[in-house]
Amino acid sequence: MGLTASGTGFKSVDKKIHITHSNKVIALAGNPNVGKSTVFNELTGLNQHTGNWPGKTVSNAEGTYSYGNEEFTLIDLPGTYSLLASSVEEEVARDFICFENPDTTIIVADATNLERNLNLILQIMELTDHAILCLNLLDEAKKKKIDIDFRKLSYSLGIFVVGTSARSHQGLDELMEKTKIVSHTELEFKPFEVSYSEVIETALSMIQPEIENLIHDPKKSRWISLQLLDRNTSLSKSLCDHLQIDILENKSLKVATQEAHRYLREQGITEVSDYIVSTIVKESERIYKNCVTIHDEKYNEKTEKVDHFITSKWFGIPLMLLLLGGIFWLTIVGSNYPSALLSDLLFGIQPYLVDFLNWFHTPSWILDPLVYGVYQTLAWVVSVMLPPMAIFFPLFTLLEDSGFLPRIAFNMDHLFQKASCHGKQSLTMCMGFGCNACGVVGCRIIDSPRERLIAIITNNFVPCNGRFPTLIAIITMFFIGMHSNPLISSFILTMVILLGIVMTLIVSKVLSKTVLKGYPSSFVLELPPYRRPQIGKVIVRSIFDRTIFVLGRAMMVAAPAGLLIWMLANIHVGSLSLLAHLTSFFDPFARFIGLDGVILMAFILGFPANEIVMPIIIMSYLATNTLVEFDSLFALKDLLVSHGWTIVTSLCALVFTLFHFPCGTTCLTIKKETGSFKWTIISILLPTFIGILLCFLIKMVSTFI
């Protein structure tokens, strides 16, 4: 019989998804990096990001598609290698399939790695009869001369098997057709069922009747009984949350479970999971050998040779730095001209905006803060922030889509392990280069709460796109000269970023040995095959999913910041503005650490958006009441030097740009992800303290030179 969809929704990692009653509900499950999210995007048309690394999809995404005059709700579950629930991803996938009763579960598998994928396939088939195997990446399997007998595989598993190449939409029509059949059929499906040893089966028979009396589902009751034999504590909690079944409170179930465990101990079995895993692995091997023929045993030799170089001890890290340097060079060179055009356009609109408001007889107390405060700040943020992001994000996504980004994580893994933190932190750190708020959200892929917290706290140590303009301007003006090659600027910027990475490792190590003590946990990082990036999709996806999203969020916080800055610059107490009074107040401490009051106040007022730090510095030095844009770095350097900037000042400003409190958007994200004001405050104070300390040391050293 078809299983009916629950209308209560379910709790995912970060949100609750409510499912429409009228639609058939389809769960999309599978290992990480098998093209599951690509299948989801191709079917639903939604622009969910499809990262080419394991564990990218952490929370469930929902979409709909139409087929045969009917709508289907598709739920993209987190990628997972198992349903034994040793991670958050596994718990989310397991609980949805087990307790939310999808009408059909599509299991997406990698045609080039079917044997490994069969472990999860067989586990899901233990939970539901209504399953379909979507064998994806057939184009890559063909290139590697891997021949799969679909008829044998379908017969062996007892379910429909559909071959697809989701990137080119091949096979998806057949997949939708088979999904419709499975979702509507009234026939009993008989998928292959794993048989365990006689001892395990006997122990199962002690628990299963008690579970079946409670949930009235023979298949699920068998699987749940198996997990209770394995003392799966997370499942016990899920049983209580979803079905209101408390093992400790249900006396008959508690007794049956205790008797089964006692029987297993008498038979010399203490770790049931070993028997479960070994049995499933043996069955996977048998099915694979019966259905798959590899005509070229050396099909993976080229990839292995390339990986031997890229992930080597001597070349891996230098190649990573060279690649990052190249991306920064392209971003620096490529963003200058469009940034200038955008600035001319937006600031050229300003006089017409003033005329338009004057035409409505808008009073000056509304016009001035609206135009010279809010609009000018937004114009500056957009013109400075949009072009670099529009270049950086597509380049970064190309690395991700081609399969190179997981190799960077692999190279960084042992360094993060030595720092007593999680290897996946290298991935979240890479996300931080685009936007620290995105990097903080990305920390969800780390299972350990302790290690996730370390990754969140230290993510701000790598500069986001918002800090690049200030870093590049200071480097260009004071360290390489105005007419130097952009390659030199990129090299110095890469070294500055390397300092941020080193500080990330140091602080992570200190945290793991003090307030967040613990040992690093291991994880599986699968290296995907190298793929030719889909450049068109990459550009569209990175522009809309990342650039526009981050820019929109920055504008939301920059608008009120512009109003505040205008008020501080235009409200006077005595002969000085509030801004001048505040800069004077901070000046003694700022000079103590190699800065001045104007610089420090600019960073404080730049809390909503890092992009406006330099405009505030310019405005304060010129004593104007609005943000000012300079036509060239020559004039800007002259202004800074005339107000006391030296090499020491510029070096301290460079360091403080790298190490200071996160922006407002990132702080809000940290609060949301940690649910704690304490850790949010620590995330603010820690980088700021390090920045102040380093600036002070630079100032002290300079006095002896």
XYZ file of C-alpha atoms in Angstrom:
705
model
C 0.000 0.000 0.000
C 1.174 3.550 -0.613
C 2.324 5.377 2.461
C 0.498 8.593 3.288
C 2.307 11.856 3.962
C 2.181 13.316 7.400
C 0.874 16.845 7.603
C 2.610 17.762 10.821
C 5.934 18.759 9.307
C 9.278 17.820 10.825
C 12.103 19.473 12.656
C 15.243 19.850 10.552
C 18.593 21.209 11.641
C 17.490 24.822 11.506
C 13.825 25.061 10.620
C 10.517 23.294 10.451
C 9.160 22.397 7.036
C 5.411 22.108 6.617
C 4.218 19.744 3.907
C 1.105 20.350 1.803
C -1.531 17.646 2.298
C -2.620 17.533 -1.351
C 0.810 16.759 -2.841
C 2.599 13.440 -2.856
C 5.711 13.818 -0.717
C 8.971 12.557 -2.197
C 12.131 12.262 -0.102
C 15.452 12.672 -1.900
C 18.213 10.777 -0.070
C 21.752 9.678 -0.837
C 25.450 9.877 -0.032
C 27.167 13.267 -0.176
C 28.482 14.327 -3.562
C 26.366 12.033 -5.771
C 24.515 14.884 -7.507
C 21.491 14.758 -5.211
C 21.062 18.526 -5.048
C 21.497 18.704 -8.828
C 18.605 16.258 -9.237
C 16.595 18.424 -6.837
C 17.346 21.622 -8.778
C 16.646 20.075 -12.182
C 13.288 18.688 -11.033
C 12.048 21.680 -9.048
C 13.687 24.556 -10.885
C 14.750 26.078 -7.560
C 18.179 27.651 -7.358
C 19.462 25.725 -4.404
C 23.249 25.734 -4.345
C 24.826 22.443 -5.445
C 28.277 22.293 -3.847
C 30.796 19.750 -5.102
C 31.927 18.636 -1.657
C 30.544 16.184 0.904
C 28.076 17.421 3.496
C 27.104 20.627 1.705
C 23.363 20.152 2.167
C 22.866 20.296 5.918
C 19.243 21.343 6.340
C 16.331 20.054 4.297
C 15.315 22.002 1.200
C 11.754 21.794 -0.121
C 10.481 22.301 -3.654
C 7.674 21.205 -5.953
C 7.515 19.845 -9.487
C 4.657 18.912 -11.798
C 4.304 15.676 -13.732
C 1.232 14.184 -15.350
C -1.074 17.020 -14.208
C -0.037 16.408 -10.602
C 2.222 18.247 -8.194
C 4.835 16.514 -6.075
C 6.602 17.975 -3.039
C 10.299 17.087 -3.110
C 12.356 17.160 0.115
C 16.139 17.243 -0.341
C 17.510 15.443 2.712
C 21.070 15.994 3.980
C 23.702 13.857 2.324
C 24.690 10.945 4.553
C 26.689 7.739 4.357
C 24.542 5.834 6.837
C 21.321 5.874 8.866
C 23.074 4.752 12.056
C 22.908 8.444 13.060
C 26.398 9.323 14.195
C 25.897 12.876 12.921
C 23.226 15.568 12.694
C 22.831 14.940 8.941
C 22.169 11.233 9.518
C 19.604 11.967 12.230
C 17.677 14.389 9.996
C 17.607 11.959 7.039
C 16.730 8.965 9.230
C 13.957 10.712 11.148
C 12.280 12.052 8.030
C 12.202 8.687 6.253
C 11.216 6.809 9.401
C 8.686 9.128 11.024
C 7.370 11.505 8.313
C 6.293 8.657 5.980
C 7.150 10.051 2.516
C 5.131 8.492 -0.312
C 8.345 7.606 -2.133
C 12.024 7.811 -1.261
C 14.341 8.425 -4.223
C 17.819 7.176 -3.352
C 20.397 8.980 -5.496
C 23.607 6.979 -5.987
C 26.877 7.521 -7.837
C 27.137 5.140 -10.803
C 30.946 5.254 -10.525
C 30.894 4.227 -6.840
C 27.870 1.961 -6.579
C 29.402 -0.522 -4.127
C 29.958 2.152 -1.501
C 26.506 3.658 -2.111
C 24.804 0.278 -1.687
C 25.414 0.448 2.076
C 22.988 3.357 2.403
C 20.620 1.959 -0.228
C 20.147 -1.288 1.719
C 19.672 0.625 4.990
C 16.927 2.815 3.494
C 15.240 -0.250 2.006
C 15.060 -1.657 5.539
C 12.915 1.369 6.423
C 10.572 1.644 3.457
C 9.203 -0.469 0.611
C 8.439 2.600 -1.482
C 11.920 3.358 -2.765
C 13.473 4.071 -6.170
C 17.171 3.955 -6.991
C 18.310 6.905 -9.123
C 21.694 5.872 -10.486
C 23.222 9.254 -11.313
C 26.442 10.309 -13.067
C 26.000 7.739 -15.827
C 28.011 9.944 -18.182
C 31.036 9.671 -15.891
C 30.521 5.919 -15.498
C 30.511 5.603 -19.293
C 33.778 7.542 -19.559
C 35.331 5.196 -17.001
C 33.986 2.150 -18.903
C 31.827 0.957 -16.010
C 28.956 -1.196 -17.267
C 25.907 -1.625 -14.988
C 23.251 -4.260 -15.687
C 20.110 -2.342 -14.731
C 17.807 -5.325 -15.081
C 19.922 -7.470 -12.743
C 20.316 -4.611 -10.269
C 16.566 -3.920 -10.210
C 15.850 -7.641 -9.741
C 18.463 -7.975 -6.979
C 17.131 -4.967 -5.048
C 13.447 -5.483 -5.802
C 12.883 -1.797 -6.669
C 12.867 0.385 -9.779
C 16.356 1.479 -10.926
C 16.571 4.566 -13.180
C 19.803 5.775 -14.790
C 20.343 9.543 -14.972
C 22.845 12.251 -15.816
C 21.131 15.039 -13.890
C 23.509 17.792 -15.027
C 22.225 17.322 -18.601
C 18.642 16.361 -17.525
C 18.997 12.865 -18.992
C 16.756 10.197 -17.444
C 14.783 12.585 -15.230
C 11.529 12.103 -17.166
C 11.732 8.350 -16.541
C 12.534 9.056 -12.889
C 9.401 11.185 -12.538
C 7.320 8.510 -14.261
C 8.562 5.744 -11.937
C 8.092 8.033 -8.926
C 4.474 8.592 -9.884
C 3.906 4.839 -10.213
C 5.460 4.041 -6.829
C 3.650 6.920 -5.110
C 0.208 5.802 -6.353
C 0.394 2.033 -6.592
C -1.700 -0.099 -4.271
C 0.527 -3.150 -4.845
C 2.867 -4.454 -2.162
C 6.494 -3.889 -3.023
C 8.953 -6.558 -1.970
C 12.416 -4.985 -1.858
C 15.396 -7.067 -0.857
C 15.617 -7.464 2.913
C 18.922 -7.991 4.701
C 19.008 -11.185 6.791
C 21.305 -11.141 9.791
C 22.860 -14.006 11.717
C 20.619 -16.408 13.634
C 21.649 -14.849 16.966
C 20.744 -11.306 15.820
C 17.453 -12.484 14.304
C 16.536 -14.272 17.547
C 17.247 -11.134 19.586
C 15.186 -9.103 17.091
C 12.215 -11.422 17.546
C 12.193 -10.567 21.272
C 11.721 -6.825 20.672
C 9.877 -6.559 17.362
C 6.398 -7.690 18.570
C 6.426 -4.985 21.266
C 7.330 -2.277 18.741
C 4.800 -3.550 16.210
C 2.048 -3.304 18.801
C 2.893 0.380 19.163
C 3.382 1.511 15.542
C 1.540 -1.217 13.526
C 4.174 -1.297 10.789
C 6.095 -4.604 10.461
C 8.907 -3.145 8.353
C 9.628 -0.120 10.523
C 9.187 -2.142 13.715
C 11.926 -4.534 12.546
C 14.306 -1.665 11.768
C 13.575 0.160 15.040
C 14.101 -3.098 16.963
C 17.476 -3.488 15.274
C 18.495 0.017 16.373
C 17.362 -0.656 19.944
C 19.525 -3.781 19.937
C 22.407 -1.481 18.995
C 21.532 0.865 21.912
C 20.960 3.786 19.531
C 20.275 6.591 22.018
C 19.469 9.209 19.361
C 16.719 6.945 17.987
C 15.290 6.527 21.483
C 14.964 10.306 21.707
C 13.370 10.471 18.239
C 10.875 7.746 19.193
C 9.845 9.857 22.148
C 9.679 13.106 20.128
C 7.803 11.761 17.084
C 5.772 8.795 18.356
C 5.611 9.529 22.096
C 7.211 6.144 22.787
C 9.411 6.234 25.894
C 11.420 3.029 26.209
C 12.082 3.592 29.898
C 8.408 4.231 30.642
C 6.994 1.347 28.553
C 7.524 -1.592 30.898
C 6.911 -4.429 28.431
C 9.224 -2.854 25.826
C 11.861 -2.160 28.466
C 11.753 -5.786 29.665
C 11.902 -7.141 26.105
C 14.894 -4.938 25.295
C 16.722 -6.001 28.453
C 16.076 -9.680 27.692
C 17.400 -9.259 24.137
C 20.564 -7.561 25.407
C 21.030 -10.273 28.025
C 20.669 -12.954 25.331
C 23.270 -11.223 23.135
C 25.745 -11.019 26.036
C 25.280 -14.741 26.659
C 26.138 -15.331 23.001
C 29.275 -13.202 23.350
C 27.977 -10.213 21.341
C 28.545 -6.776 22.856
C 28.759 -4.525 19.760
C 25.733 -5.187 17.565
C 26.701 -2.416 15.132
C 29.742 -4.414 13.989
C 27.481 -7.294 12.959
C 24.979 -4.967 11.267
C 27.644 -3.134 9.274
C 29.570 -6.268 8.259
C 26.377 -7.978 7.046
C 25.305 -4.969 4.971
C 28.815 -4.615 3.508
C 28.871 -8.289 2.467
C 25.474 -7.987 0.803
C 26.605 -4.801 -0.969
C 29.683 -6.580 -2.313
C 27.608 -9.532 -3.534
C 25.064 -7.351 -5.356
C 27.789 -5.146 -6.840
C 29.814 -8.055 -8.232
C 26.669 -9.573 -9.721
C 25.518 -6.387 -11.492
C 28.594 -4.288 -12.363
C 31.395 -4.921 -14.852
C 34.484 -2.703 -14.993
C 36.136 -2.942 -18.417
C 39.094 -0.751 -17.463
C 40.484 -1.438 -13.990
C 42.751 1.626 -14.312
C 39.845 4.003 -14.986
C 40.773 6.179 -12.003
C 44.513 6.265 -12.671
C 44.601 9.800 -14.141
C 42.642 11.271 -11.240
C 44.928 9.520 -8.758
C 48.017 10.917 -10.483
C 46.625 14.456 -10.390
C 45.592 14.041 -6.746
C 49.043 12.690 -5.898
C 50.420 16.091 -6.949
C 47.636 18.406 -5.748
C 47.272 16.776 -2.323
C 50.972 16.094 -1.810
C 52.811 17.178 1.297
C 55.151 19.518 -0.588
C 52.954 20.982 -3.336
C 49.440 20.993 -1.847
C 49.639 24.091 0.370
C 51.802 26.213 -2.021
C 49.436 25.385 -4.885
C 46.485 26.406 -2.720
C 48.122 29.760 -1.905
C 49.010 30.310 -5.552
C 45.437 29.625 -6.578
C 43.996 31.946 -3.923
C 46.490 34.597 -4.996
C 45.311 34.219 -8.588
C 41.693 34.630 -7.549
C 42.553 37.770 -5.564
C 44.509 39.180 -8.528
C 41.583 38.628 -10.890
C 39.244 40.170 -8.318
C 41.466 43.238 -7.822
C 42.154 43.864 -11.502
C 38.684 42.974 -12.713
C 36.689 45.004 -10.201
C 38.393 48.397 -10.641
C 36.696 49.485 -13.869
C 33.125 48.278 -13.126
C 33.404 49.694 -9.618
C 34.280 53.129 -11.023
C 31.416 52.941 -13.554
C 28.950 51.906 -10.877
C 30.143 54.683 -8.582
C 29.763 57.284 -11.345
C 26.280 55.989 -12.097
C 24.999 55.907 -8.516
C 26.549 59.209 -7.426
C 25.463 60.737 -10.738
C 21.864 59.940 -9.843
C 22.181 61.848 -6.564
C 21.581 65.391 -7.985
C 18.468 64.165 -9.799
C 17.248 62.566 -6.576
C 17.735 65.888 -4.777
C 15.851 67.748 -7.532
C 13.049 65.174 -7.380
C 12.648 65.575 -3.605
C 12.824 69.369 -3.874
C 10.066 69.206 -6.474
C 7.911 67.664 -3.730
C 9.004 70.473 -1.371
C 10.633 67.930 0.933
C 11.941 69.677 4.067
C 15.722 69.707 4.504
C 15.527 67.787 7.778
C 14.181 64.829 5.740
C 16.054 65.385 2.449
C 19.562 65.770 3.890
C 19.699 62.604 6.031
C 17.853 60.615 3.359
C 20.130 61.614 0.460
C 23.453 62.528 2.077
C 23.161 59.912 4.774
C 21.237 56.825 3.672
C 21.567 57.085 -0.128
C 25.252 58.013 -0.194
C 26.136 55.184 2.170
C 24.186 52.673 0.092
C 25.752 53.989 -3.131
C 29.223 53.567 -1.655
C 28.528 50.055 -0.339
C 27.039 48.887 -3.651
C 29.751 50.392 -5.874
C 32.590 49.079 -3.689
C 31.101 45.707 -2.747
C 29.203 44.484 -5.815
C 31.984 44.228 -8.457
C 34.482 42.281 -6.293
C 31.743 39.890 -5.143
C 30.469 39.438 -8.703
C 33.984 38.274 -9.644
C 35.076 36.475 -6.464
C 31.975 34.341 -5.911
C 31.862 32.851 -9.463
C 35.600 32.091 -9.327
C 35.205 30.486 -5.919
C 32.173 28.515 -7.125
C 34.155 27.284 -10.144
C 36.715 25.821 -7.731
C 33.878 24.178 -5.876
C 32.124 22.888 -8.998
C 35.309 21.481 -10.543
C 36.146 19.395 -7.482
C 39.236 21.356 -6.419
C 37.810 22.859 -3.240
C 37.564 19.487 -1.425
C 41.268 19.004 -2.199
C 42.005 22.289 -0.409
C 40.072 20.967 2.597
C 42.060 17.729 2.397
C 45.350 19.643 2.404
C 44.257 21.730 5.385
C 42.765 18.824 7.320
C 45.878 17.693 9.182
C 46.670 21.305 10.195
C 43.241 21.688 11.769
C 43.593 18.280 13.407
C 46.881 19.451 14.958
C 45.013 22.524 16.204
C 42.629 20.102 17.985
C 39.642 21.146 15.886
C 37.574 19.597 13.127
C 38.896 19.142 9.600
C 35.626 20.480 8.144
C 36.554 23.851 9.645
C 38.797 24.321 6.609
C 35.653 24.335 4.448
C 33.834 26.869 6.620
C 36.954 29.036 6.656
C 36.952 29.052 2.844
C 33.292 30.149 2.886
C 34.333 33.074 5.100
C 36.439 34.588 2.304
C 33.208 35.460 0.529
C 31.166 36.370 3.598
C 31.828 35.602 7.256
C 28.092 35.295 7.934
C 27.911 32.575 5.250
C 30.942 30.916 6.827
C 29.251 30.876 10.226
C 26.123 29.283 8.770
C 28.343 26.760 6.993
C 29.659 25.582 10.371
C 26.517 23.449 10.618
C 28.375 20.766 8.659
C 30.507 20.147 11.769
C 28.812 17.532 13.950
C 30.584 18.149 17.271
C 29.027 21.134 19.148
C 32.437 21.962 20.690
C 34.244 21.986 17.352
C 31.372 23.801 15.649
C 31.630 26.553 18.266
C 35.394 26.887 17.697
C 34.791 27.223 13.945
C 32.116 29.891 14.502
C 34.271 31.955 16.885
C 37.327 31.904 14.596
C 35.612 32.381 11.235
C 36.097 36.153 11.396
C 39.898 35.733 11.329
C 39.761 35.386 7.533
C 38.730 38.591 5.744
C 35.452 38.738 3.854
C 34.820 40.662 0.642
C 33.760 43.675 2.692
C 37.283 44.093 4.084
C 39.124 43.543 0.791
C 38.714 47.151 -0.496
C 40.272 48.631 2.661
C 43.078 46.046 2.688
C 43.843 46.594 -1.001
C 43.780 50.404 -0.676
C 46.212 50.419 2.270
C 48.538 47.882 0.593
C 48.554 49.859 -2.670
C 49.105 53.278 -1.088
C 51.737 52.482 1.540
C 53.480 49.214 0.700
C 53.886 48.820 -3.067
C 53.515 52.280 -4.624
C 50.855 53.617 -6.937
C 52.137 52.203 -10.233
C 53.141 48.737 -9.077
C 52.026 45.505 -10.702
C 48.719 44.109 -9.360
C 50.534 40.790 -8.969
C 52.555 42.302 -6.117
C 49.390 43.629 -4.509
C 47.835 40.150 -4.809
C 50.931 38.558 -3.286
C 50.899 40.874 -0.253
C 47.148 40.395 0.160
C 47.656 36.622 0.054
C 50.323 36.907 2.782
C 47.920 38.994 4.900
C 45.277 36.314 4.457
C 47.837 33.634 5.332
C 48.358 35.512 8.608
C 44.602 35.230 9.201
C 44.720 31.471 8.541
C 47.660 31.020 10.915
C 45.832 33.006 13.598
C 42.739 30.833 13.032
C 44.808 27.727 13.789
C 46.503 29.281 16.843
C 43.267 30.556 18.400
C 41.490 27.260 17.649
C 44.282 25.401 19.445
C 44.108 27.726 22.457
C 40.320 27.442 22.687
C 40.450 23.639 22.445
C 42.950 23.516 25.312
C 41.162 26.011 27.582
C 37.490 27.008 27.560
C 36.496 24.439 24.923
C 38.584 21.453 25.913
C 38.340 18.252 23.925
C 39.903 16.020 21.312
C 39.363 16.458 17.562
C 36.817 14.092 16.071
C 37.456 12.269 12.818
C 35.368 12.616 9.679
C 35.185 11.169 6.193
C 36.094 13.614 3.434
C 35.393 12.061 0.064
C 37.321 13.503 -2.872
C 34.878 13.821 -5.771
C 35.936 13.324 -9.386
C 37.184 16.320 -11.312
C 34.375 17.750 -13.394
C 34.127 20.316 -16.127
C 32.312 23.233 -14.445
C 29.018 24.349 -15.935
C 30.137 27.946 -16.362
C 26.725 29.387 -17.244
C 25.019 27.805 -14.247
C 27.926 28.730 -11.981
C 27.685 32.407 -12.916
C 23.905 32.555 -12.513
C 23.981 30.579 -9.265
C 26.802 32.573 -7.672
C 25.309 35.929 -8.694
C 21.797 35.230 -7.424
C 22.460 32.762 -4.594
C 25.468 34.508 -3.103
C 26.281 37.960 -4.494
C 22.761 39.420 -4.502
C 21.917 37.692 -1.208
C 24.988 39.050 0.616
C 24.671 42.486 -0.989
C 21.021 42.747 0.011
C 21.825 41.878 3.592
C 24.689 44.411 3.646
C 22.386 47.139 2.325
C 19.836 46.410 5.040
C 22.389 47.163 7.757
C 24.172 49.936 5.813
C 21.034 52.090 5.402
C 20.479 52.787 9.129
C 24.263 53.117 9.547
C 24.256 55.882 6.948
C 21.541 57.707 8.852
C 23.492 57.401 12.123
C 26.725 58.607 10.524
C 24.960 61.649 9.030
C 23.433 62.526 12.396
C 26.804 62.254 14.187
C 28.443 64.446 11.535
C 25.705 67.084 11.492
C 24.596 67.398 15.111
C 26.909 69.839 16.874
C 27.690 70.323 20.533
C 29.462 73.628 20.817
C 31.689 74.208 17.808
C 32.278 70.514 17.135
C 30.089 67.754 15.745
C 29.256 64.669 17.781
C 31.567 62.719 15.457
C 34.461 65.066 16.261
C 33.793 64.758 19.991
C 33.793 60.960 19.763
C 37.007 60.831 17.729
C 38.678 63.091 20.292
C 37.489 60.829 23.091
C 38.977 57.699 21.466
C 42.153 59.414 20.247
C 44.452 58.804 23.282
C 43.767 55.059 23.361
C 43.910 54.795 19.563
C 47.341 56.449 19.425
C 48.501 54.098 22.184
C 47.992 51.198 19.734
C 49.351 52.954 16.632
C 46.098 54.337 15.210
C 44.195 57.581 15.857
C 40.708 58.464 17.045
C 39.354 58.895 13.522
C 40.482 55.417 12.427
C 39.134 53.710 15.537
C 35.816 55.577 15.328
C 35.511 54.612 11.649
C 35.787 50.925 12.559
C 33.152 51.346 15.285
C 30.742 53.150 12.946
C 31.580 50.583 10.252
C 30.111 47.817 12.434
C 27.035 47.444 10.175
C 29.181 47.085 7.014
C 32.986 46.949 6.695
C 32.820 48.677 3.297
C 32.136 52.099 4.821
C 35.227 52.263 7.081
C 37.405 54.155 4.592
C 34.651 56.642 3.569
C 34.094 57.499 7.247
C 37.839 58.106 7.705
C 37.829 60.451 4.699
C 34.714 62.298 5.905
C 36.149 62.776 9.404
C 39.500 64.110 8.173
C 37.813 66.542 5.773
C 35.288 67.569 8.459
C 32.468 67.233 5.935
C 28.923 66.306 6.851
C 28.592 63.542 4.245
C 30.585 60.566 2.986
C 33.199 61.553 0.421
C 34.556 59.614 -2.537
C 38.100 60.233 -3.791
C 38.838 59.992 -7.505
C 42.275 58.422 -7.011
C 44.435 56.724 -4.406
C 47.050 59.476 -4.958
C 44.739 62.098 -3.468
C 43.626 59.733 -0.721
C 47.206 58.981 0.315
C 48.011 62.704 0.414
C 45.003 63.247 2.680
C 46.010 60.421 5.044
C 49.661 61.475 5.196
C 48.665 65.088 5.886
C 46.732 63.822 8.910
C 49.667 61.936 10.388
C 49.604 58.537 8.684
C 52.987 56.808 8.599
C 54.127 53.319 7.660
C 53.450 52.301 11.277
C 49.920 53.771 11.146
C 49.167 52.028 7.874
C 50.556 48.712 9.151
C 48.438 48.954 12.320
C 45.377 49.884 10.225
C 46.061 46.889 7.977
C 46.305 44.530 10.970
C 43.211 46.000 12.647
C 41.249 45.614 9.399
C 42.127 41.918 9.505
C 41.551 41.466 13.249
C 38.581 43.299 14.685
C 34.981 42.554 15.651
C 32.692 40.908 13.071
C 30.220 43.039 11.160
C 26.644 43.396 12.396
C 25.272 40.774 9.995
C 27.832 38.214 11.141
C 27.139 38.951 14.811
C 23.405 38.396 14.294
C 24.218 35.134 12.503
C 26.477 33.998 15.359
C 23.696 34.708 17.860
C 21.236 32.718 15.752
C 23.582 29.752 15.252
C 24.826 29.511 18.861
C 21.642 30.688 20.574
C 23.899 32.404 23.093
C 24.737 36.034 23.847
C 27.831 34.833 25.723
C 29.462 33.210 22.688
C 28.406 36.114 20.483
C 30.166 38.558 22.816
C 33.248 36.296 22.921
C 33.232 36.205 19.099
C 33.284 40.022 19.162
C 35.873 40.526 21.896
C 38.396 37.838 20.918
C 39.442 39.118 17.450
C 39.261 42.707 18.706
C 41.602 41.922 21.603
C 44.053 40.189 19.249
C 43.929 43.148 16.861
C 44.590 45.637 19.692
C 47.440 43.489 21.044
C 49.138 43.134 17.655
C 48.789 46.858 16.928
C 50.294 47.658 20.329
C 53.238 45.331 19.654
C 53.824 46.946 16.244
C 53.785 50.394 17.879
C 56.229 49.286 20.591
C 58.623 47.656 18.114
C 58.547 50.774 15.925
C 59.778 52.922 18.819
C 63.015 50.885 18.959
C 63.695 50.998 15.216
